[in-house]
Amino acid sequence: MDIHTLLKNEYVFLDGGMGTMLHLKPGELPERLNLTEPQRVAEVHRAYVRAGAQIVYSNTFGANPIKLAGTGVDAAQSISAAVSLAKQAVGDDICVALDIGPTGQLMPPAGQMTFDQAYDSFKTMCLAGANAGADLVVIETMSDLLETKAALLAAKENTDLPVFVTMTFTENGRTFTGCPISAAAITLEGLGASAIGINCSLGPGEILPMMKELSKWTSLPLIAKPNAGLPDPVTSEYHLTAEDFAEFMPQFAQCGVQIFGGCCGTTPDFIKAVRAKLENVKRGDRAAVCPAAVCSGTKTVLLDMPRIIGERINPTGKKRMKQALLDSDFDYIRSEAISQTDSGADILDVNVGTPGIDESAVLPLAVNAILEVTDLPLQLDSSSTQALEAALRVYPGKPIINSVNGKKESLEAVLPLVKHYGAAVVGLTLDENGIPETAQQRFDLAKLILEKARSLGIPEKDVFIDCLTLTASTGETGPGQTLKAVRRVREELGLQTVLGVSNISFGLPNRPLINRSFLAMALQNGLTLPIINPMAEGMTDTVRAFRMLSGYDPGCENFIAAYQNATAAPAPAVGDSSADITLEGAVIRGLRQDAARLTQKALEDMPALEVVDKILIPALDKVGEDYEKGKVFLPQLIQAATAAQSAFGVIKQAMAAKGVKADKGKIVIATVQGDVHDIGKNIVRLLLENYGYEVFDLGKDVPPQKIVDTAIEKKVKLVGLSALMTTTVGAMEQTIKLLNQQYPSCKTVVGGAVLTADYAQKIGADCYAKDAKATVDYAKTVYGE
């Protein structure tokens, strides 16, 4: 059956868990079964079809070249076999989806996998699946928005197949890496997904409110594929029955879900029960209009009021920024991003265009560096389409492109990029004849740009118009014409409006006064996205006051929060924004070069261990506390740890020169035998190392005796064990028993998604750590800190 025909139905039914049905033995690779036991896999597909599934997922969730490296299983061969056997098993009336899961690796700053590496591995999967006859591609259980983007682009750019995408969220409504539902929705829809939704990690009761939130942010068909609750670590049984699971489904239908299936713990009985439950249920209506917004991978900014675009990351007229770009001094660029964020910017413009710079190489690096220290969405500012595309590929979210204009070559070069990458775009009201003098001419160019964007399928809400600010010194009518054009674009076309405000005062005295006054006038005339220096005197103040006075700030809460402790405080300095940063601040903000430099300076006045105990550890503790409270997320936690690593490198060099050892203690960590998941373990290692511990990482799928032997050999006081699969917690228990028998003085700390504190105690572990920070806290206890 054609998938597009299927989507015309009121509901579409997917299959349920594959691993749940295969009953895998410890260490058994499901992807190998496509080649060695195809009938075992085929029978699972047939069972789901008998239960009412209309789309079955191929047994290829982990058939990624990166994930299968060293297993002896060829990814393309396994995929080809999996899709072929699925199609033979279910017949022509059932759709077969190529199932793609995450690589199991992390991208910077949390890991080392590059975008191109991820893309190439997903490309291999997509080509193999398409060539074998898959009807669609399903990308599921994703937690990193950039990795999801790599998979979606690989599918869209190398096949003609529809693509479903589902991400997995924790109970706080964010993914493991901090991506909110809103950012996932607007990014994936912009990139051309055919349907999006939520799968895995949680049961239907926990996912339901998230699905309601998702329905507000997209017009695409919605997919719900929850787990059967959470598994019992002892029995591996999930707590919901098929009937319990199905009871939730009418509520999912009410919020507009069209596509239903099950994930871990679900069986054909669950799919049968869901179909029966929805037989006489009508799908609920969806919101007609989704809000205009842009996002990074961890923050969505609604364009529902005037928002500040910070202009400082631009070498034009800034010698220090030019030099930083030439020297690849990304810490300086990071510090500018931090200063603008702290000063009230909502979006940051990023321009690296200067003589001697390869923009195509540097702009993506600048984007990555900035997003390591701020969660604000970015505006990619370049006249080079090559540089824009290079940055668009590695940007995790929905950015703004600055810019396109009314020239034919500009429209033909830039707008296709906007469409392909799902970005928003700034349209400059100029053409081959330059900047028009009158408001009418600029308005006409705005309409032209809008019409060209519409013709490519770019939504109106993603077209922003810059009516262009000319200096007031060129003529007394210039400012009035700009403001008139802004008002008409906002009122008649309903578009977001952009202006580089400070251009108004060029060549005139008392520029701050002119800039503030013009900004207030422009806001009153419909300016929604002023490009300003948020650190300049009075500029952010003017925007905040306008928001409050115009009713965008209920109860004046944001205005009061910004100024309740202010007593005519002077504006921040506009010079070198990293000049006054402290070592603690450098670590918290993730500024690696500053952390190393300031550590060297601190060592001039303090003993090395005092720098560690009084500055570095408290800084990491502060980030850890904010992480636990949901104020920062995994990228920020890792970036702070990386900055601390730079500082500890300086400390160790200084102490080695004096013959002093810097390590706080020794720890062995490993993912237990049969388990090949090591993302969480790798994060634990990084954080422990940056608290000063010497860590012996044995990797994944490690036999119990090897862990015990290493602990004895290295004379450690603590062993950390990780397991993600219910089928491998037995190996964890065995390892702990061996440690207790052969090295009873050693403590154990355990973690992993399937573990609980009660079960950790049951298998004899000394501590259950819910995350990396909790592991560090226990290590401090063991080593008497």
PDB file of N, CA, C and O in Angstrom, residues 29-50:
ATOM      1  N   LEU A  29      22.998  -9.967  18.969  1.00  0.00           N
ATOM      2  CA  LEU A  29      22.716  -8.798  18.135  1.00  0.00           C
ATOM      3  C   LEU A  29      21.486  -9.046  17.278  1.00  0.00           C
ATOM      4  O   LEU A  29      21.481  -9.978  16.459  1.00  0.00           O
ATOM      5  N   PRO A  30      20.444  -8.239  17.415  1.00  0.00           N
ATOM      6  CA  PRO A  30      19.253  -8.444  16.579  1.00  0.00           C
ATOM      7  C   PRO A  30      19.545  -8.278  15.098  1.00  0.00           C
ATOM      8  O   PRO A  30      18.943  -8.949  14.260  1.00  0.00           O
ATOM      9  N   GLU A  31      20.504  -7.389  14.765  1.00  0.00           N
ATOM     10  CA  GLU A  31      20.812  -7.143  13.356  1.00  0.00           C
ATOM     11  C   GLU A  31      21.453  -8.364  12.693  1.00  0.00           C
ATOM     12  O   GLU A  31      21.342  -8.548  11.475  1.00  0.00           O
ATOM     13  N   ARG A  32      22.120  -9.202  13.472  1.00  0.00           N
ATOM     14  CA  ARG A  32      22.718 -10.405  12.912  1.00  0.00           C
ATOM     15  C   ARG A  32      21.645 -11.428  12.535  1.00  0.00           C
ATOM     16  O   ARG A  32      21.814 -12.229  11.609  1.00  0.00           O
ATOM     17  N   LEU A  33      20.529 -11.387  13.252  1.00  0.00           N
ATOM     18  CA  LEU A  33      19.464 -12.360  13.000  1.00  0.00           C
ATOM     19  C   LEU A  33      18.871 -12.227  11.607  1.00  0.00           C
ATOM     20  O   LEU A  33      18.328 -13.186  11.064  1.00  0.00           O
ATOM     21  N   ASN A  34      18.953 -11.021  11.012  1.00  0.00           N
ATOM     22  CA  ASN A  34      18.439 -10.845   9.647  1.00  0.00           C
ATOM     23  C   ASN A  34      19.156 -11.767   8.668  1.00  0.00           C
ATOM     24  O   ASN A  34      18.592 -12.162   7.635  1.00  0.00           O
ATOM     25  N   LEU A  35      20.392 -12.126   9.000  1.00  0.00           N
ATOM     26  CA  LEU A  35      21.212 -12.958   8.127  1.00  0.00           C
ATOM     27  C   LEU A  35      21.236 -14.417   8.575  1.00  0.00           C
ATOM     28  O   LEU A  35      21.317 -15.323   7.745  1.00  0.00           O
ATOM     29  N   THR A  36      21.160 -14.627   9.889  1.00  0.00           N
ATOM     30  CA  THR A  36      21.310 -15.996  10.404  1.00  0.00           C
ATOM     31  C   THR A  36      19.992 -16.693  10.719  1.00  0.00           C
ATOM     32  O   THR A  36      19.893 -17.912  10.608  1.00  0.00           O
ATOM     33  N   GLU A  37      18.979 -15.924  11.155  1.00  0.00           N
ATOM     34  CA  GLU A  37      17.687 -16.515  11.498  1.00  0.00           C
ATOM     35  C   GLU A  37      16.550 -15.650  10.949  1.00  0.00           C
ATOM     36  O   GLU A  37      15.740 -15.116  11.708  1.00  0.00           O
ATOM     37  N   PRO A  38      16.475 -15.480   9.634  1.00  0.00           N
ATOM     38  CA  PRO A  38      15.478 -14.572   9.049  1.00  0.00           C
ATOM     39  C   PRO A  38      14.037 -14.953   9.393  1.00  0.00           C
ATOM     40  O   PRO A  38      13.190 -14.073   9.567  1.00  0.00           O
ATOM     41  N   GLN A  39      13.741 -16.234   9.525  1.00  0.00           N
ATOM     42  CA  GLN A  39      12.360 -16.633   9.809  1.00  0.00           C
ATOM     43  C   GLN A  39      11.932 -16.222  11.213  1.00  0.00           C
ATOM     44  O   GLN A  39      10.749 -15.952  11.452  1.00  0.00           O
ATOM     45  N   ARG A  40      12.894 -16.180  12.109  1.00  0.00           N
ATOM     46  CA  ARG A  40      12.605 -15.715  13.479  1.00  0.00           C
ATOM     47  C   ARG A  40      12.133 -14.261  13.459  1.00  0.00           C
ATOM     48  O   ARG A  40      11.187 -13.885  14.160  1.00  0.00           O
ATOM     49  N   VAL A  41      12.784 -13.446  12.630  1.00  0.00           N
ATOM     50  CA  VAL A  41      12.398 -12.038  12.491  1.00  0.00           C
ATOM     51  C   VAL A  41      11.091 -11.921  11.712  1.00  0.00           C
ATOM     52  O   VAL A  41      10.192 -11.154  12.077  1.00  0.00           O
ATOM     53  N   ALA A  42      10.965 -12.697  10.641  1.00  0.00           N
ATOM     54  CA  ALA A  42       9.770 -12.622   9.789  1.00  0.00           C
ATOM     55  C   ALA A  42       8.513 -12.957  10.574  1.00  0.00           C
ATOM     56  O   ALA A  42       7.453 -12.352  10.363  1.00  0.00           O
ATOM     57  N   GLU A  43       8.598 -13.898  11.491  1.00  0.00           N
ATOM     58  CA  GLU A  43       7.424 -14.292  12.268  1.00  0.00           C
ATOM     59  C   GLU A  43       6.957 -13.148  13.171  1.00  0.00           C
ATOM     60  O   GLU A  43       5.756 -12.989  13.411  1.00  0.00           O
ATOM     61  N   VAL A  44       7.880 -12.329  13.645  1.00  0.00           N
ATOM     62  CA  VAL A  44       7.490 -11.157  14.438  1.00  0.00           C
ATOM     63  C   VAL A  44       6.677 -10.202  13.573  1.00  0.00           C
ATOM     64  O   VAL A  44       5.628  -9.693  13.994  1.00  0.00           O
ATOM     65  N   HIS A  45       7.149  -9.941  12.357  1.00  0.00           N
ATOM     66  CA  HIS A  45       6.405  -9.062  11.437  1.00  0.00           C
ATOM     67  C   HIS A  45       5.001  -9.610  11.183  1.00  0.00           C
ATOM     68  O   HIS A  45       4.007  -8.870  11.223  1.00  0.00           O
ATOM     69  N   ARG A  46       4.915 -10.900  10.921  1.00  0.00           N
ATOM     70  CA  ARG A  46       3.611 -11.501  10.613  1.00  0.00           C
ATOM     71  C   ARG A  46       2.665 -11.419  11.818  1.00  0.00           C
ATOM     72  O   ARG A  46       1.459 -11.177  11.662  1.00  0.00           O
ATOM     73  N   ALA A  47       3.213 -11.569  13.005  1.00  0.00           N
ATOM     74  CA  ALA A  47       2.381 -11.494  14.211  1.00  0.00           C
ATOM     75  C   ALA A  47       1.782 -10.101  14.370  1.00  0.00           C
ATOM     76  O   ALA A  47       0.599  -9.956  14.745  1.00  0.00           O
ATOM     77  N   TYR A  48       2.568  -9.074  14.060  1.00  0.00           N
ATOM     78  CA  TYR A  48       2.046  -7.701  14.171  1.00  0.00           C
ATOM     79  C   TYR A  48       0.997  -7.414  13.086  1.00  0.00           C
ATOM     80  O   TYR A  48       0.015  -6.707  13.333  1.00  0.00           O
ATOM     81  N   VAL A  49       1.193  -7.942  11.913  1.00  0.00           N
ATOM     82  CA  VAL A  49       0.196  -7.751  10.857  1.00  0.00           C
ATOM     83  C   VAL A  49      -1.113  -8.433  11.242  1.00  0.00           C
ATOM     84  O   VAL A  49      -2.204  -7.879  11.053  1.00  0.00           O
ATOM     85  N   ARG A  50      -1.017  -9.620  11.799  1.00  0.00           N
ATOM     86  CA  ARG A  50      -2.237 -10.307  12.253  1.00  0.00           C
ATOM     87  C   ARG A  50      -2.963  -9.509  13.332  1.00  0.00           C
ATOM     88  O   ARG A  50      -4.196  -9.559  13.443  1.00  0.00           O
TER      89      ARG A  50
END
